[in-house]
Amino acid sequence: MNTPCMRAAALAISTLIGANVCAQSNVTIYGVVDAATAYASNQGGKSTTYMRSGNLSASKIGFQGVEDLGGDLKALFLLENGFESDTGAMSSAGTLFNRQAYVGLQSSAYGSVTAGRQYTPYYLLVGSLASSNVLTGATGAHPGDIDGLDTTVRISNSVTYSMPAWRGLQASAQYGFGEASDGNAVGSSFSAAVKYSTAPAEFALGYLKLKNGQNGAGWSDKASGSFGISALNQGYASAESIAFIAASARYTMGKWMVGANASNVQYQAGSRSAFRDTAIFNTAGLISSYQLTPQWFLSAGYSDTFASHANGIADRARYRQLSFEQNYALSKRTAIYLIEARQLARGQTLGQDGAIVNAVASVGDSQNGTPSSNGGQTVVMVGLKHSF
């Protein structure tokens, strides 16, 4: 029998069940749309004015969810896609959630475990205090993002454990499984980092090791993690492994913030590498910001990157970069920004074919594919960012 009363009761029960489900779980859609007009003084020998996406913040859309499993346990997931706001295309063709895609469990008492495609503890803890998060990776990241302190390094097939915060201390470790046919250790990765916050100061130290897969010509697509390749390091893309060590610190005084960071990156040669000696890049950087008014935010950064004497190079490469940002908030979610950077390069490095070449400038990580034809490059961008 299907009476009006029964139908009303069924509707009421289903509504209550639905309300209970919603109360136990939460899914958020978020994102950023960022576009700018950019000027580069030298891209392969010519000055260029063009439209560019994701300059102050990467253009992206994400889905983040948390479900309360009862007691102290929660399930969580995150799916994040990067796209080009100037064309609408995906940032990585054929990979829908190219930025992040992971699922995990979380407990306030025991920490969290997540599995999938993720950022490294090295970036999340150390990079959060470095230049690309105060300025922007486009022009503020260390040249070519040589030390992976911006978002160029993501690890697939990875498992991450993060301890619960304790008296200002955070710690996390991650292992990434390679996909090579002769074992998961080929192409694997490992990262660990610690961060300590005690207002008004913050400190972080991190480590990242990337192993190449079965590829003698360059970096294997079977490796769990990749990295930013630019004019600085393209001659070392066939490395057997890469080790990153970095430290960063910040001190906040009212509206002022000052910070410092340092990193060491080692490209280690193997039997199939196109170079023979370990190549080392050291970087030291300074950052500062000032909240001039509730609307105006100003920041600046300087970095000095220098390579080691190796692989027949007598005049080692050196890259000096100065970056600025002016950000005007139209609202909590919308801002107009102006960013500028100038980089000078000198000395020599290895080119893509392994030959010794003159170092050329490559500002931040926005010019990785469009370096200067000589030792100088200036980049200026004016854009609009909206978050939702």
Coordinates of C-alpha atoms in Angstrom, one line a residue:
M1 CA 0.0 0.0 0.0
N2 CA 1.4 3.4 -1.0
T3 CA -0.6 6.0 0.8
P4 CA 0.2 9.8 1.0
C5 CA 1.1 9.3 4.7
M6 CA 3.6 6.6 3.8
R7 CA 5.1 8.6 1.1
A8 CA 5.5 11.6 3.5
A9 CA 7.1 9.4 6.1
A10 CA 9.5 7.9 3.6
L11 CA 10.5 11.4 2.4
A12 CA 11.0 12.5 6.0
I13 CA 13.3 9.5 6.7
S14 CA 15.3 10.0 3.5
T15 CA 15.8 13.7 4.4
L16 CA 17.0 12.8 7.9
I17 CA 19.4 10.2 6.5
G18 CA 20.7 12.7 3.9
A19 CA 21.2 15.4 6.6
N20 CA 23.1 12.9 8.7
V21 CA 25.4 12.0 5.8
C22 CA 26.1 15.6 5.1
A23 CA 26.9 16.2 8.8
Q24 CA 29.5 13.5 8.8
S25 CA 31.3 14.5 5.6
N26 CA 32.4 17.7 3.9
V27 CA 33.5 18.3 0.3
T28 CA 34.9 21.7 -0.8
I29 CA 35.5 22.9 -4.3
Y30 CA 38.2 25.5 -4.5
G31 CA 40.5 27.1 -7.1
V32 CA 42.4 30.0 -8.5
V33 CA 42.1 31.8 -11.9
D34 CA 45.3 33.9 -12.6
A35 CA 46.3 35.6 -15.8
A36 CA 48.8 38.3 -16.6
T37 CA 50.4 40.3 -19.4
A38 CA 54.1 39.5 -19.3
Y39 CA 57.2 41.1 -20.7
A40 CA 60.6 39.3 -21.0
S41 CA 63.6 41.3 -22.2
N42 CA 65.2 38.3 -23.8
Q43 CA 63.7 34.9 -24.7
G44 CA 66.1 33.2 -27.1
G45 CA 67.5 36.5 -28.4
K46 CA 64.2 38.5 -28.6
S47 CA 62.2 40.6 -26.3
T48 CA 58.6 39.3 -25.9
T49 CA 55.2 40.5 -24.6
Y50 CA 52.7 37.8 -24.1
M51 CA 49.8 36.5 -22.0
R52 CA 50.7 34.0 -19.2
S53 CA 48.7 31.9 -16.8
G54 CA 49.4 31.2 -13.1
N55 CA 51.9 33.9 -12.2
L56 CA 51.1 35.0 -8.7
S57 CA 49.4 31.7 -8.0
A58 CA 48.9 28.7 -10.3
S59 CA 45.5 28.5 -12.0
K60 CA 43.8 25.4 -10.7
I61 CA 40.6 23.8 -9.5
G62 CA 40.5 21.3 -6.7
F63 CA 38.2 19.0 -4.7
Q64 CA 38.9 18.4 -1.0
G65 CA 36.9 16.2 1.3
V66 CA 36.9 15.0 4.9
E67 CA 34.6 12.3 6.4
D68 CA 34.3 11.8 10.2
L69 CA 34.7 8.1 10.8
G70 CA 34.0 8.4 14.5
G71 CA 36.2 8.6 17.5
D72 CA 39.4 10.4 16.5
L73 CA 39.6 9.1 12.9
K74 CA 38.8 10.9 9.7
A75 CA 39.1 10.0 6.0
L76 CA 40.3 12.6 3.6
F77 CA 41.1 13.1 -0.1
L78 CA 42.3 15.8 -2.4
L79 CA 42.1 16.1 -6.2
E80 CA 43.7 19.1 -7.9
N81 CA 44.0 20.0 -11.6
G82 CA 46.2 22.7 -13.0
F83 CA 45.0 24.6 -16.1
E84 CA 46.1 27.5 -18.3
S85 CA 43.7 30.4 -17.9
D86 CA 44.8 32.0 -21.2
T87 CA 43.8 28.9 -23.3
G88 CA 41.7 26.7 -21.0
A89 CA 44.0 23.8 -21.7
M90 CA 45.2 21.4 -18.9
S91 CA 48.7 22.2 -17.7
S92 CA 49.7 18.6 -18.3
A93 CA 48.1 17.0 -21.3
G94 CA 46.6 13.6 -20.6
T95 CA 46.8 14.0 -16.8
L96 CA 43.6 15.3 -15.2
F97 CA 44.7 15.7 -11.6
N98 CA 48.3 16.6 -12.5
R99 CA 49.0 18.7 -9.4
Q100 CA 47.7 16.4 -6.6
A101 CA 45.6 13.3 -6.1
Y102 CA 45.7 11.5 -2.8
V103 CA 43.5 9.8 -0.2
G104 CA 44.3 9.1 3.5
L105 CA 43.4 8.8 7.1
Q106 CA 43.9 11.4 9.8
S107 CA 44.0 11.4 13.6
S108 CA 44.7 14.3 15.9
A109 CA 46.5 11.9 18.3
Y110 CA 48.6 9.9 15.8
G111 CA 48.9 12.1 12.7
S112 CA 48.0 11.4 9.1
V113 CA 48.9 8.9 6.4
T114 CA 48.2 9.8 2.7
A115 CA 48.8 7.9 -0.5
G116 CA 48.8 9.1 -4.1
R117 CA 50.4 12.0 -6.0
Q118 CA 51.6 14.6 -3.5
Y119 CA 54.0 17.4 -2.7
T120 CA 57.1 16.4 -0.7
P121 CA 57.6 17.2 3.0
Y122 CA 60.7 19.0 1.8
Y123 CA 58.5 21.5 -0.2
L124 CA 55.6 21.7 2.3
L125 CA 57.7 22.5 5.3
V126 CA 60.9 24.1 4.0
G127 CA 59.4 25.7 0.9
S128 CA 56.6 27.3 2.8
L129 CA 59.2 29.6 4.4
A130 CA 61.2 30.2 1.2
S131 CA 61.0 32.9 -1.6
S132 CA 58.3 31.4 -3.9
N133 CA 55.7 31.4 -1.1
V134 CA 56.5 35.0 -0.1
L135 CA 56.9 36.3 -3.6
T136 CA 55.8 34.0 -6.4
G137 CA 57.4 31.1 -8.1
A138 CA 57.1 32.7 -11.5
T139 CA 59.7 35.4 -10.8
G140 CA 60.7 34.7 -7.1
A141 CA 61.7 31.1 -7.2
H142 CA 65.4 30.5 -7.2
P143 CA 66.7 30.4 -10.8
G144 CA 65.0 27.5 -12.7
D145 CA 63.7 26.4 -9.3
I146 CA 67.0 24.6 -9.1
D147 CA 66.4 23.5 -5.5
G148 CA 62.8 22.4 -5.9
L149 CA 61.5 24.9 -3.2
D150 CA 58.6 25.9 -5.5
T151 CA 55.9 23.5 -6.8
T152 CA 57.8 21.8 -9.6
V153 CA 58.5 18.6 -7.7
R154 CA 55.5 16.3 -7.1
I155 CA 55.8 12.6 -6.3
S156 CA 53.5 9.9 -7.7
N157 CA 52.9 6.5 -6.1
S158 CA 53.9 8.0 -2.8
V159 CA 53.0 7.4 0.9
T160 CA 53.4 10.2 3.4
Y161 CA 53.2 10.2 7.2
S162 CA 52.9 13.5 9.0
M163 CA 53.0 13.6 12.8
P164 CA 50.5 15.8 14.7
A165 CA 51.8 19.2 15.6
W166 CA 53.4 19.3 19.0
R167 CA 54.4 22.5 20.7
G168 CA 55.2 24.2 17.4
L169 CA 57.0 21.2 16.0
Q170 CA 56.0 19.5 12.7
A171 CA 57.6 16.5 11.0
S172 CA 56.8 14.5 8.0
A173 CA 58.4 11.7 5.8
Q174 CA 57.5 10.3 2.4
Y175 CA 58.5 7.4 0.2
G176 CA 57.7 7.3 -3.6
F177 CA 57.7 3.9 -5.4
G178 CA 59.2 3.8 -8.9
E179 CA 57.5 2.0 -11.8
A180 CA 60.6 0.4 -13.4
S181 CA 60.3 -3.2 -14.5
D182 CA 63.4 -4.2 -12.6
G183 CA 62.2 -3.1 -9.2
N184 CA 60.5 -0.3 -7.4
A185 CA 63.7 1.0 -5.9
V186 CA 64.7 2.2 -9.4
G187 CA 63.0 5.6 -9.8
S188 CA 62.0 5.8 -6.2
S189 CA 62.2 8.9 -4.0
F190 CA 62.5 9.8 -0.3
S191 CA 61.8 13.0 1.5
A192 CA 61.8 14.1 5.2
A193 CA 61.5 17.5 6.8
V194 CA 60.9 19.2 10.2
K195 CA 59.6 22.7 10.9
Y196 CA 59.5 24.5 14.2
S197 CA 57.4 27.6 14.9
T198 CA 57.8 29.7 18.0
A199 CA 56.3 33.2 17.4
P200 CA 57.7 35.4 16.0
A201 CA 60.2 33.0 14.4
E202 CA 59.9 29.9 12.2
F203 CA 62.6 27.4 11.1
A204 CA 62.6 24.4 8.7
L205 CA 65.1 21.8 7.5
G206 CA 64.4 19.2 4.8
Y207 CA 65.9 16.5 2.5
L208 CA 64.8 15.1 -0.8
K209 CA 66.3 12.3 -2.9
L210 CA 65.1 11.5 -6.4
K211 CA 66.3 8.4 -8.2
N212 CA 66.2 8.0 -12.0
G213 CA 64.5 5.1 -13.7
Q214 CA 65.6 3.1 -16.8
N215 CA 66.6 5.9 -19.1
G216 CA 70.0 6.7 -20.4
A217 CA 69.0 9.8 -22.4
G218 CA 67.4 11.9 -19.6
W219 CA 65.1 11.7 -16.7
S220 CA 62.8 8.6 -16.9
D221 CA 59.0 8.9 -17.0
K222 CA 59.0 5.8 -14.8
A223 CA 60.6 7.7 -11.9
S224 CA 58.2 8.5 -9.1
G225 CA 59.2 12.2 -9.1
S226 CA 60.4 14.7 -11.7
F227 CA 61.9 18.2 -11.3
G228 CA 62.2 21.5 -13.1
I229 CA 64.6 21.3 -16.1
S230 CA 66.0 24.6 -17.2
A231 CA 69.1 26.1 -18.9
L232 CA 70.9 25.7 -15.5
N233 CA 70.6 21.9 -15.2
Q234 CA 69.6 20.5 -18.6
G235 CA 73.0 19.0 -19.0
Y236 CA 72.5 16.9 -15.8
A237 CA 69.0 15.5 -16.6
S238 CA 70.6 12.0 -17.1
A239 CA 71.7 11.9 -13.5
E240 CA 71.4 8.6 -11.7
S241 CA 70.0 10.5 -8.7
I242 CA 69.5 14.0 -7.3
A243 CA 69.9 15.0 -3.6
F244 CA 68.4 18.2 -2.2
I245 CA 69.1 19.6 1.2
A246 CA 67.6 23.0 2.3
A247 CA 67.0 25.1 5.3
S248 CA 64.8 28.2 5.7
A249 CA 63.9 30.7 8.5
R250 CA 61.6 33.6 8.9
Y251 CA 61.1 36.3 11.6
T252 CA 57.9 38.4 11.7
M253 CA 57.8 41.8 13.4
G254 CA 54.3 43.3 13.2
K255 CA 53.9 44.3 9.5
W256 CA 57.5 43.3 8.6
M257 CA 58.8 39.9 7.8
V258 CA 62.5 39.0 7.0
G259 CA 63.8 35.6 6.1
A260 CA 66.8 33.6 4.8
N261 CA 67.2 30.3 3.1
A262 CA 70.0 28.1 1.8
S263 CA 70.1 24.9 -0.3
N264 CA 72.5 22.3 -1.7
V265 CA 71.6 20.2 -4.8
Q266 CA 73.8 17.4 -6.0
Y267 CA 73.4 15.7 -9.4
Q268 CA 75.1 12.3 -9.0
A269 CA 76.4 10.6 -12.2
G270 CA 75.7 6.9 -13.0
S271 CA 77.0 4.6 -15.7
R272 CA 74.5 5.9 -18.2
S273 CA 74.8 9.6 -17.4
A274 CA 76.0 12.1 -20.0
F275 CA 78.4 13.6 -17.4
R276 CA 81.0 12.0 -15.1
D277 CA 81.4 14.1 -12.0
T278 CA 78.9 15.0 -9.3
A279 CA 77.5 18.5 -10.1
I280 CA 76.6 20.7 -7.2
F281 CA 74.5 23.9 -7.1
N282 CA 74.5 25.9 -3.9
T283 CA 72.0 28.8 -3.3
A284 CA 71.6 31.4 -0.6
G285 CA 68.7 33.7 -0.5
L286 CA 67.1 36.6 1.5
I287 CA 63.4 37.6 1.5
S288 CA 61.4 40.4 3.1
S289 CA 57.7 41.6 3.0
Y290 CA 55.7 44.5 4.4
Q291 CA 52.0 44.9 4.8
L292 CA 51.8 48.6 3.9
T293 CA 48.0 48.8 4.3
P294 CA 45.2 46.3 4.5
Q295 CA 45.2 46.3 0.7
W296 CA 48.8 46.8 -0.2
F297 CA 51.3 44.0 0.3
L298 CA 55.0 44.4 -0.8
S299 CA 57.8 41.9 -0.9
A300 CA 61.3 41.4 -2.3
G301 CA 63.9 38.7 -2.6
Y302 CA 67.5 38.2 -3.6
S303 CA 69.3 34.9 -4.3
D304 CA 72.8 33.9 -5.3
T305 CA 73.2 30.4 -7.0
F306 CA 76.6 29.0 -7.9
A307 CA 77.7 25.7 -9.3
S308 CA 80.8 23.6 -8.5
H309 CA 83.9 23.1 -10.6
A310 CA 83.2 19.7 -12.3
N311 CA 83.0 18.0 -15.7
G312 CA 85.7 20.0 -17.2
I313 CA 84.2 23.4 -16.3
A314 CA 86.9 25.8 -15.0
D315 CA 84.7 28.9 -14.9
R316 CA 81.7 27.7 -12.8
A317 CA 78.3 29.1 -13.4
R318 CA 76.8 31.8 -11.1
Y319 CA 73.3 33.2 -11.1
R320 CA 72.2 36.3 -9.2
Q321 CA 68.5 37.3 -9.1
L322 CA 66.6 40.2 -7.6
S323 CA 62.7 40.0 -7.4
F324 CA 59.9 42.3 -6.3
E325 CA 56.1 42.0 -5.9
Q326 CA 53.4 44.6 -5.3
N327 CA 50.0 43.2 -4.6
Y328 CA 46.7 45.2 -4.2
A329 CA 43.7 43.4 -2.7
L330 CA 40.4 44.4 -4.2
S331 CA 38.7 42.0 -1.9
K332 CA 39.6 38.9 0.2
R333 CA 39.5 36.8 -3.0
T334 CA 40.6 39.2 -5.8
A335 CA 43.9 41.0 -6.3
I336 CA 45.8 43.0 -8.9
Y337 CA 49.5 42.4 -8.9
L338 CA 52.8 43.6 -10.4
I339 CA 55.9 41.4 -10.3
E340 CA 59.4 42.2 -11.5
A341 CA 62.7 40.3 -11.6
R342 CA 66.2 40.7 -13.0
Q343 CA 68.7 37.9 -13.3
L344 CA 72.4 38.0 -14.2
A345 CA 74.3 34.8 -15.2
R346 CA 78.0 34.2 -15.8
G347 CA 80.4 31.3 -16.2
Q348 CA 79.8 28.0 -17.8
T349 CA 77.6 24.9 -17.4
L350 CA 76.7 21.8 -19.4
G351 CA 74.2 22.1 -22.3
Q352 CA 71.6 19.5 -23.2
D353 CA 74.1 17.5 -25.3
G354 CA 76.6 17.4 -22.5
A355 CA 78.9 20.0 -24.0
I356 CA 80.3 23.0 -22.0
V357 CA 78.3 26.1 -22.8
N358 CA 78.0 29.7 -21.4
A359 CA 75.5 30.1 -18.6
V360 CA 72.4 32.1 -19.6
A361 CA 69.8 33.7 -17.5
S362 CA 66.4 32.1 -16.7
V363 CA 64.3 34.1 -14.2
G364 CA 62.4 32.2 -11.5
D365 CA 60.6 29.1 -12.9
S366 CA 58.5 31.0 -15.5
Q367 CA 61.3 31.0 -18.0
N368 CA 62.5 27.4 -17.8
G369 CA 61.5 26.8 -21.4
T370 CA 62.4 30.3 -22.6
P371 CA 65.8 31.3 -21.2
S372 CA 67.8 34.3 -22.4
S373 CA 70.3 34.0 -25.1
N374 CA 72.9 35.7 -22.9
G375 CA 73.7 36.4 -19.3
G376 CA 70.8 38.8 -18.6
Q377 CA 67.0 38.6 -18.4
T378 CA 64.4 40.9 -17.1
V379 CA 60.8 39.8 -16.6
V380 CA 57.8 42.1 -15.7
M381 CA 54.2 40.9 -15.2
V382 CA 50.9 42.7 -14.4
G383 CA 48.0 40.5 -13.7
L384 CA 44.7 39.7 -11.9
K385 CA 44.1 36.8 -9.5
H386 CA 40.8 35.5 -8.3
S387 CA 40.4 32.7 -5.7
F388 CA 37.2 30.8 -5.1

